[in-house]
XYZ file of C-alpha atoms in Angstrom:
550
model
C 0.000 0.000 0.000
C 1.524 3.322 -0.988
C 1.927 6.198 1.446
C -1.033 8.239 0.198
C -3.408 5.298 0.512
C -2.258 4.768 4.081
C -2.965 8.413 4.852
C -6.424 8.335 3.336
C -7.605 4.887 4.395
C -11.329 5.032 5.201
C -12.447 4.976 8.806
C -15.814 4.758 10.542
C -16.227 8.344 11.532
C -18.954 8.981 14.049
C -18.733 8.953 17.836
C -20.698 6.703 20.167
C -23.602 9.136 20.046
C -24.382 7.860 16.545
C -23.101 4.474 15.451
C -24.355 4.793 11.879
C -21.609 4.315 9.346
C -21.666 7.191 6.867
C -21.082 5.721 3.444
C -18.562 7.125 1.020
C -20.029 9.494 -1.520
C -23.016 10.346 0.650
C -23.988 14.003 0.986
C -24.612 15.568 4.386
C -26.266 18.863 5.198
C -25.903 20.962 8.350
C -26.307 24.570 9.355
C -22.583 24.762 10.107
C -19.725 22.525 8.987
C -16.341 22.791 10.694
C -13.244 21.545 8.925
C -10.661 20.399 11.466
C -10.910 18.658 14.833
C -8.518 21.000 16.640
C -9.342 22.532 20.011
C -10.871 25.478 18.120
C -12.938 23.086 16.022
C -14.375 21.515 19.157
C -15.279 24.802 20.851
C -16.810 26.157 17.649
C -18.965 23.051 17.338
C -20.020 23.039 20.994
C -20.991 26.704 20.850
C -23.014 26.241 17.667
C -24.786 23.244 19.178
C -25.609 25.194 22.333
C -27.145 27.836 20.066
C -29.387 25.127 18.586
C -27.645 24.872 15.242
C -27.052 21.589 13.474
C -23.298 21.248 13.248
C -20.693 18.663 12.338
C -16.911 18.388 12.488
C -15.181 16.841 9.490
C -11.472 16.589 8.886
C -8.276 14.539 8.728
C -8.020 14.155 12.496
C -8.575 10.794 14.118
C -8.193 12.379 17.553
C -9.917 15.543 18.745
C -8.102 18.496 20.267
C -5.073 19.044 18.056
C -2.050 20.096 20.111
C -4.034 20.338 23.355
C -4.491 16.571 23.281
C -1.323 15.942 21.300
C 1.247 16.617 24.012
C 0.996 20.338 24.716
C -0.182 19.891 28.282
C 2.017 22.596 29.829
C -0.317 25.374 28.725
C 0.957 28.689 27.381
C -1.548 30.690 29.388
C -0.344 34.264 29.613
C -2.770 36.144 31.870
C -5.356 33.617 32.999
C -7.848 36.415 33.715
C -8.450 36.864 29.976
C -9.209 33.178 29.324
C -12.974 32.796 29.450
C -15.913 30.966 27.940
C -15.453 27.444 26.613
C -11.699 27.802 26.744
C -11.920 28.335 30.491
C -14.481 25.546 30.762
C -11.983 23.137 29.190
C -9.375 23.878 31.865
C -12.028 23.723 34.574
C -13.009 20.258 33.367
C -9.345 19.259 33.506
C -9.334 20.478 37.124
C -12.455 18.456 37.916
C -10.914 15.324 36.418
C -7.877 15.508 38.672
C -10.002 15.912 41.788
C -10.442 12.129 41.702
C -7.635 10.487 43.730
C -7.748 7.349 41.566
C -6.395 9.344 38.628
C -3.152 10.088 40.464
C -1.654 6.690 39.680
C 2.086 7.449 39.724
C 2.373 10.434 42.071
C 0.209 12.355 44.511
C -1.331 15.679 43.617
C 0.640 17.243 46.442
C 3.948 16.035 45.028
C 2.997 17.272 41.570
C 2.130 20.753 42.810
C 5.631 21.069 44.318
C 7.174 20.906 40.832
C 8.147 23.971 38.793
C 4.863 24.957 37.193
C 5.330 28.724 36.859
C 2.331 30.312 35.151
C 0.825 26.821 34.862
C 0.231 26.577 38.611
C -3.231 25.194 39.368
C -5.759 27.861 40.317
C -8.840 27.495 42.482
C -11.039 26.155 39.690
C -8.794 25.418 36.699
C -5.781 23.249 35.919
C -3.240 24.249 33.281
C -0.944 21.222 33.161
C -2.378 17.849 32.146
C -1.807 14.526 30.408
C -2.666 14.215 26.691
C -5.139 11.387 27.249
C -7.008 13.425 29.842
C -7.336 16.367 27.463
C -8.645 14.103 24.723
C -11.238 12.612 27.060
C -12.476 16.114 27.931
C -12.849 17.019 24.256
C -14.680 13.764 23.585
C -16.996 14.438 26.543
C -17.872 17.864 25.154
C -18.684 16.372 21.763
C -20.723 13.517 23.185
C -22.699 15.705 25.595
C -23.638 18.062 22.778
C -24.426 15.230 20.344
C -22.103 16.499 17.631
C -21.285 14.108 14.757
C -17.590 13.872 13.924
C -16.378 12.585 10.553
C -12.798 11.489 11.123
C -9.975 10.722 8.741
C -11.699 12.727 6.015
C -9.366 14.756 3.813
C -10.554 17.755 1.826
C -10.197 17.470 -1.925
C -8.063 20.580 -2.158
C -8.123 20.710 -5.953
C -11.791 20.213 -6.765
C -13.617 19.802 -3.484
C -14.931 23.312 -2.840
C -18.009 24.455 -4.741
C -18.825 28.158 -4.542
C -21.769 30.158 -5.814
C -22.207 33.934 -5.598
C -19.171 34.246 -3.341
C -20.360 31.602 -0.891
C -19.171 28.081 -0.263
C -22.018 25.769 -1.207
C -20.376 22.436 -0.425
C -17.082 20.752 0.317
C -16.101 17.256 -0.796
C -13.557 14.905 0.710
C -11.174 12.624 -1.169
C -13.373 9.756 0.012
C -16.252 11.221 -2.014
C -18.183 12.313 1.051
C -19.614 15.826 0.663
C -21.037 18.410 3.054
C -23.393 21.308 2.496
C -23.793 24.125 5.022
C -24.960 27.696 5.420
C -21.678 28.652 7.104
C -18.300 26.904 7.121
C -15.507 27.235 9.669
C -11.896 26.383 8.821
C -10.450 25.233 12.147
C -7.400 23.503 10.663
C -3.839 24.516 11.528
C -2.972 24.526 7.837
C -5.823 26.671 6.495
C -6.579 24.147 3.754
C -10.251 25.072 3.393
C -9.654 28.806 3.168
C -7.035 28.258 0.472
C -9.233 25.907 -1.539
C -12.037 28.474 -1.294
C -9.877 31.123 -2.945
C -9.331 33.241 0.167
C -6.117 35.284 0.311
C -3.371 34.066 2.619
C 0.322 34.468 3.357
C 3.062 31.958 4.132
C 6.328 32.964 5.762
C 7.550 36.262 7.136
C 6.460 39.605 5.760
C 9.150 42.242 5.421
C 9.047 44.750 8.277
C 8.159 47.415 5.725
C 4.834 45.765 4.851
C 3.115 46.682 8.128
C 5.720 48.972 9.659
C 6.811 46.315 12.144
C 10.065 45.691 13.999
C 10.061 41.968 14.802
C 8.619 40.385 11.659
C 11.310 39.876 8.992
C 14.751 38.284 9.211
C 16.185 38.699 12.727
C 19.861 37.715 12.445
C 21.736 38.539 15.626
C 18.554 38.837 17.702
C 18.870 36.536 20.729
C 15.743 36.744 22.875
C 15.753 33.192 24.239
C 18.437 30.573 24.792
C 17.770 28.909 21.445
C 20.892 30.220 19.711
C 24.669 29.845 19.543
C 25.346 33.345 20.844
C 29.082 33.951 20.856
C 29.947 30.247 20.677
C 32.373 29.922 17.781
C 31.360 26.518 16.431
C 32.457 25.500 12.954
C 29.688 24.218 10.672
C 32.085 22.049 8.677
C 32.688 18.315 9.004
C 36.361 19.064 9.477
C 36.302 22.169 11.674
C 37.442 25.219 9.742
C 37.597 23.404 6.394
C 34.737 24.369 4.022
C 35.943 21.797 1.485
C 35.108 18.988 3.925
C 31.372 19.638 3.627
C 28.734 20.989 5.989
C 27.358 19.165 9.031
C 23.780 17.894 8.916
C 20.935 20.371 9.488
C 22.875 23.510 8.627
C 21.765 25.533 5.617
C 24.344 26.801 3.157
C 22.006 29.635 2.082
C 23.186 32.966 3.534
C 20.785 34.921 5.739
C 19.022 37.768 3.966
C 19.289 41.328 5.335
C 17.508 41.948 8.615
C 13.895 42.982 8.232
C 13.437 41.354 4.829
C 10.637 38.913 4.154
C 10.869 35.295 3.023
C 8.898 32.079 2.678
C 10.556 30.436 5.679
C 8.364 29.011 8.440
C 9.261 28.848 12.115
C 10.365 25.407 13.279
C 7.962 22.610 14.142
C 8.418 19.817 16.664
C 6.415 17.220 18.518
C 5.545 18.193 22.079
C 6.707 14.893 23.506
C 5.043 13.228 26.439
C 7.821 11.343 28.249
C 7.972 9.591 31.600
C 10.571 8.508 34.149
C 8.112 6.178 35.885
C 9.716 2.731 35.489
C 6.412 0.866 35.597
C 4.979 2.977 32.799
C 8.111 3.509 30.671
C 9.053 2.160 27.252
C 12.775 2.680 26.468
C 13.361 4.992 23.529
C 13.312 2.818 20.406
C 15.851 3.137 17.634
C 13.771 4.617 14.806
C 13.872 3.311 11.276
C 16.317 5.452 9.334
C 18.308 6.401 12.441
C 21.513 8.245 11.535
C 23.822 9.377 14.357
C 25.543 11.833 12.000
C 22.425 14.011 12.223
C 23.465 14.977 15.775
C 27.154 15.753 15.257
C 26.510 19.447 15.866
C 25.022 18.635 19.271
C 28.280 16.979 20.317
C 30.161 20.162 19.475
C 27.709 22.180 21.538
C 28.456 19.964 24.561
C 31.989 21.364 24.461
C 30.531 24.802 25.234
C 27.366 24.133 27.305
C 26.563 21.828 30.201
C 25.135 18.758 28.432
C 22.398 18.532 31.053
C 20.770 21.596 29.500
C 18.810 19.208 27.268
C 16.466 18.559 30.219
C 15.567 22.234 30.638
C 12.175 21.914 28.926
C 11.066 18.591 30.349
C 8.083 20.415 31.805
C 5.906 18.504 34.274
C 2.437 17.159 33.682
C 0.736 14.793 36.169
C 1.744 11.224 36.900
C 5.478 11.740 36.403
C 5.137 12.697 32.761
C 6.360 15.653 30.750
C 5.442 18.030 28.015
C 8.922 18.208 26.455
C 9.572 21.196 24.227
C 12.525 22.745 22.438
C 15.444 24.267 24.361
C 18.923 25.323 23.324
C 20.747 25.926 20.033
C 20.207 22.352 18.783
C 17.240 20.571 20.237
C 13.847 19.107 19.360
C 12.900 21.974 17.034
C 13.636 20.671 13.551
C 14.870 23.956 12.115
C 14.512 24.504 8.382
C 12.889 21.154 7.607
C 9.294 22.384 7.269
C 9.388 25.328 4.876
C 7.231 23.621 2.253
C 4.749 22.090 4.725
C 1.989 24.754 4.611
C 1.189 24.338 0.920
C 2.504 20.797 0.444
C 0.489 17.830 -0.769
C -0.883 15.447 1.832
C 1.740 12.893 0.893
C 4.569 15.413 1.218
C 3.227 16.570 4.580
C 3.232 12.980 5.784
C 6.878 12.698 4.745
C 7.688 15.857 6.706
C 5.819 14.577 9.755
C 7.639 11.246 9.634
C 10.991 12.999 9.201
C 10.274 15.092 12.315
C 9.394 11.955 14.253
C 12.573 10.186 13.116
C 14.631 13.245 14.010
C 13.256 13.552 17.542
C 13.127 9.857 18.379
C 16.579 9.531 16.879
C 17.883 12.305 19.125
C 16.416 10.620 22.197
C 18.004 7.315 21.189
C 21.300 9.070 20.407
C 21.409 10.812 23.791
C 20.652 7.536 25.560
C 23.047 5.260 23.704
C 25.795 6.918 21.679
C 29.161 6.460 23.460
C 30.251 9.945 22.369
C 27.526 11.496 24.534
C 28.858 12.342 28.018
C 28.170 9.436 30.328
C 26.343 11.567 32.893
C 23.837 12.650 30.269
C 23.499 9.177 28.773
C 22.678 7.617 32.114
C 20.236 10.404 33.006
C 18.446 10.060 29.663
C 18.041 6.292 30.056
C 15.744 6.950 33.010
C 13.235 8.419 30.556
C 11.057 6.780 27.935
C 7.692 6.841 26.203
C 4.633 6.355 28.445
C 2.773 3.089 27.911
C -0.586 4.733 28.596
C -0.389 7.642 26.120
C -1.059 7.584 22.359
C -1.695 3.864 22.607
C -2.882 3.586 18.978
C 0.126 5.485 17.578
C 3.157 3.700 18.978
C 2.999 5.847 22.151
C 3.970 8.865 20.044
C 1.913 12.032 19.590
C -0.634 12.073 16.785
C -0.141 15.822 16.211
C 2.935 17.639 14.955
C 3.253 21.132 16.426
C 2.397 23.140 13.337
C 3.287 26.455 14.933
C 2.394 28.383 11.814
C 1.306 27.527 8.290
C -0.984 29.595 6.102
C -2.316 32.790 7.637
C -5.384 34.389 6.111
C -5.152 37.937 4.812
C -8.618 38.933 5.931
C -10.724 41.969 6.625
C -8.160 43.106 9.221
C -4.586 41.859 9.621
C -3.419 41.790 13.237
C 0.144 43.133 13.489
C 2.547 43.772 16.331
C 0.940 47.226 16.663
C -2.338 45.578 17.729
C -0.435 43.722 20.455
C 2.233 46.084 21.720
C 0.298 49.305 21.171
C -2.876 47.634 22.488
C -5.300 50.004 20.730
C -8.927 49.975 21.823
C -10.710 47.561 19.535
C -14.461 48.108 19.182
C -15.104 44.578 17.829
C -13.344 42.395 20.391
C -14.259 38.699 20.332
C -11.686 37.609 22.921
C -8.242 38.381 24.206
C -4.660 37.207 24.027
C -1.830 37.935 26.427
C 1.032 35.487 25.840
C 4.207 37.174 24.640
C 5.183 37.198 20.985
C 6.949 33.856 20.582
C 8.416 32.872 17.242
C 10.811 29.958 17.040
C 13.875 29.841 14.799
C 13.356 29.615 11.046
C 16.852 28.803 9.828
C 20.283 27.585 10.904
C 22.910 29.202 8.709
C 26.628 29.986 8.391
C 27.663 33.483 9.411
C 30.042 35.562 7.267
C 32.707 34.776 9.894
C 32.293 31.057 9.210
C 30.378 29.920 12.313
C 26.992 28.271 12.781
C 24.073 30.381 14.032
C 20.278 30.211 14.363
C 17.912 32.928 13.194
C 14.266 33.805 13.657
C 13.716 33.356 17.387
C 11.744 36.290 18.794
C 10.359 36.797 22.297
C 8.638 40.080 23.139
C 6.330 40.687 26.099
C 2.891 42.108 25.381
C 0.047 43.353 27.589
C -3.379 41.709 27.349
C -4.848 42.733 23.991
C -8.195 42.487 22.246
C -8.652 40.398 19.111
C -10.960 41.906 16.536
C -13.740 39.976 14.846
C -12.416 41.219 11.515
C -9.334 38.991 11.940
C -11.349 35.767 11.577
C -13.396 36.777 8.527
C -12.179 36.938 4.922
C -12.675 39.911 2.697
C -16.331 39.805 1.689
C -15.594 39.719 -2.028
C -13.591 36.510 -1.505
C -16.009 34.475 0.625
C -19.046 35.570 2.626
C -19.810 32.420 4.642
C -16.422 31.288 5.989
C -14.844 31.925 9.404
C -11.183 31.196 10.209
C -10.304 31.064 13.945
C -6.955 29.222 13.686
C -5.192 30.278 10.472
C -6.401 33.758 11.378
C -5.500 37.044 9.720
C -2.208 38.001 11.375
C 1.269 39.009 10.392
C 3.943 36.431 11.153
C 5.136 38.155 14.297
C 1.645 38.871 15.663
C 0.721 35.237 15.095
C 3.584 34.389 17.444
C 1.267 35.452 20.266
C -2.170 34.685 18.855
C -1.242 31.051 18.080
C -1.676 29.777 21.651
C -4.138 26.949 22.314
C -6.289 28.847 24.862
C -6.686 31.626 22.274
C -7.638 29.155 19.561
C -10.414 27.832 21.801
C -11.560 31.394 22.492
C -11.647 32.223 18.782
C -13.330 28.915 18.001
C -16.187 29.687 20.364
C -16.516 33.192 18.932
C -16.569 31.779 15.399
C -19.318 29.338 16.369
C -21.306 32.204 17.861
C -20.869 34.441 14.822
C -21.784 31.631 12.424
C -24.998 30.989 14.343
C -25.932 34.674 14.339
C -25.174 35.021 10.619
C -27.647 32.214 9.952
C -30.234 33.669 12.325
C -30.121 37.093 10.675
C -29.518 35.818 7.118
C -26.401 37.961 6.644
C -22.847 37.391 5.526
C -20.303 36.673 8.234
C -18.780 40.083 7.533
C -22.097 41.766 8.383
C -22.911 40.028 11.661
C -24.399 42.579 14.077
C -21.485 43.186 16.444
C -23.538 44.481 19.421
C -25.584 41.279 19.205
C -22.410 39.179 18.928
C -20.851 40.977 21.867
C -23.941 40.468 24.013
C -23.993 36.738 23.354
C -20.248 36.335 23.919
C -20.491 38.247 27.184
C -23.419 36.102 28.308
C -21.321 33.027 27.563
C -18.463 34.346 29.747
C -16.076 35.285 26.968
C -13.617 37.921 28.210
C -13.685 40.836 25.748
C -11.771 43.480 27.684
C -9.331 43.630 30.561
C -8.826 46.636 32.772
C -5.190 46.798 33.841
């Protein structure tokens, strides 16, 4: 069976609430159809259902929740006071789950709360650090309670699957032949596949600073906001140090960095947010992945000559039951820099290749750190204590089902959010929710400096105050599509998206999209012409936080 057939293999697609198998080629009709089972897709669907609309989720996902159930359990909260509505309800349900002592199988709640949780510290009614399987169960509960059909493993026909009439999407068809009609559609995918297939404008990569008068958008060579860079370490990129004729080490680009502030098509690095455990009873030793190549990590060995090798554990952030949400840290780590630039617009088959390459890279690094004799013994022995948890991602080899697609397509909609909307924090009369996490863009390239050393570029970290997100950032221009809402691949510049892209915000925007879609149907208007006072009143009634008085 070739790779594409594996990706698109048919699957029974409806939850326990409806055990009917939906045959291929059958047409389905709902008030609202949501493409993508991300956290935003779930909150959009729940909100629409609570507003008495018929709604369905359809998309490639086999598991609901995207990154929130895919390993990102150490939540990037920002100011918790601005997280409201269904987003807040999700974290409250997580809190309720962990009130049951039986669910603390490998450690006590008291021991867990003594760990370094920072902004993720449990509050009186919400919990911000959790296991992937627990998050997925919460999303499934929300879907089941609201009787929402979910069509899983259904891939949009991106070439011919969107039928439009008079500027509106009439129907969408999957590669399986299954089609869906709706009055309003919501693209809740990370990739923005539906918006692109519908002919809506979008951007991939970094805009030049000159486009929106920004500071932190374009190329950022020499900008070192986090510890994810080589700084003043003078590390040769060549196989024989100092000898360009010997060839370049793996995972270093030979393309020179463009001038600072210029735009490009590069995309910030992806990784898997790995759930690992040091609980012996629940641990699977890191397997040697197919295609393992220790030469891919030669640069890491050179870094160990300059940094304490134990720095690799810096982002083994705690989630309950002696597990982690392990993220990128350091100049060479789990971020797979430069290996995803074509992902946003790539074919499904090419995306699968990229996803598998990321998995091989990260599993290979874990195996390398645990077993290669060139790795300092102290680090090797410490890494062997860790492994994959037996009770997570049990149908996917105990590995996350969701790559961290930090950024792909971004719609160019009715309003483009830029750094000025975040840092300047202007009063926004059409707020549908708030963000507050700092601007956080990961590296986009690893290159060779003019002096002949290796360096990373693209990492940006800038603090922002709580800011309002305008409704106009989730709607396309009306002349492009009048019945589509986009809460995930929203209308933002690259640097602004570095803050907006957080999972709590996606759930906030998903709920607001579900509300707006329902009101557009009720008043028989385009999504661009939804009555904002009416939208605001409903969002406020549903506990969405629309403003924050500092």
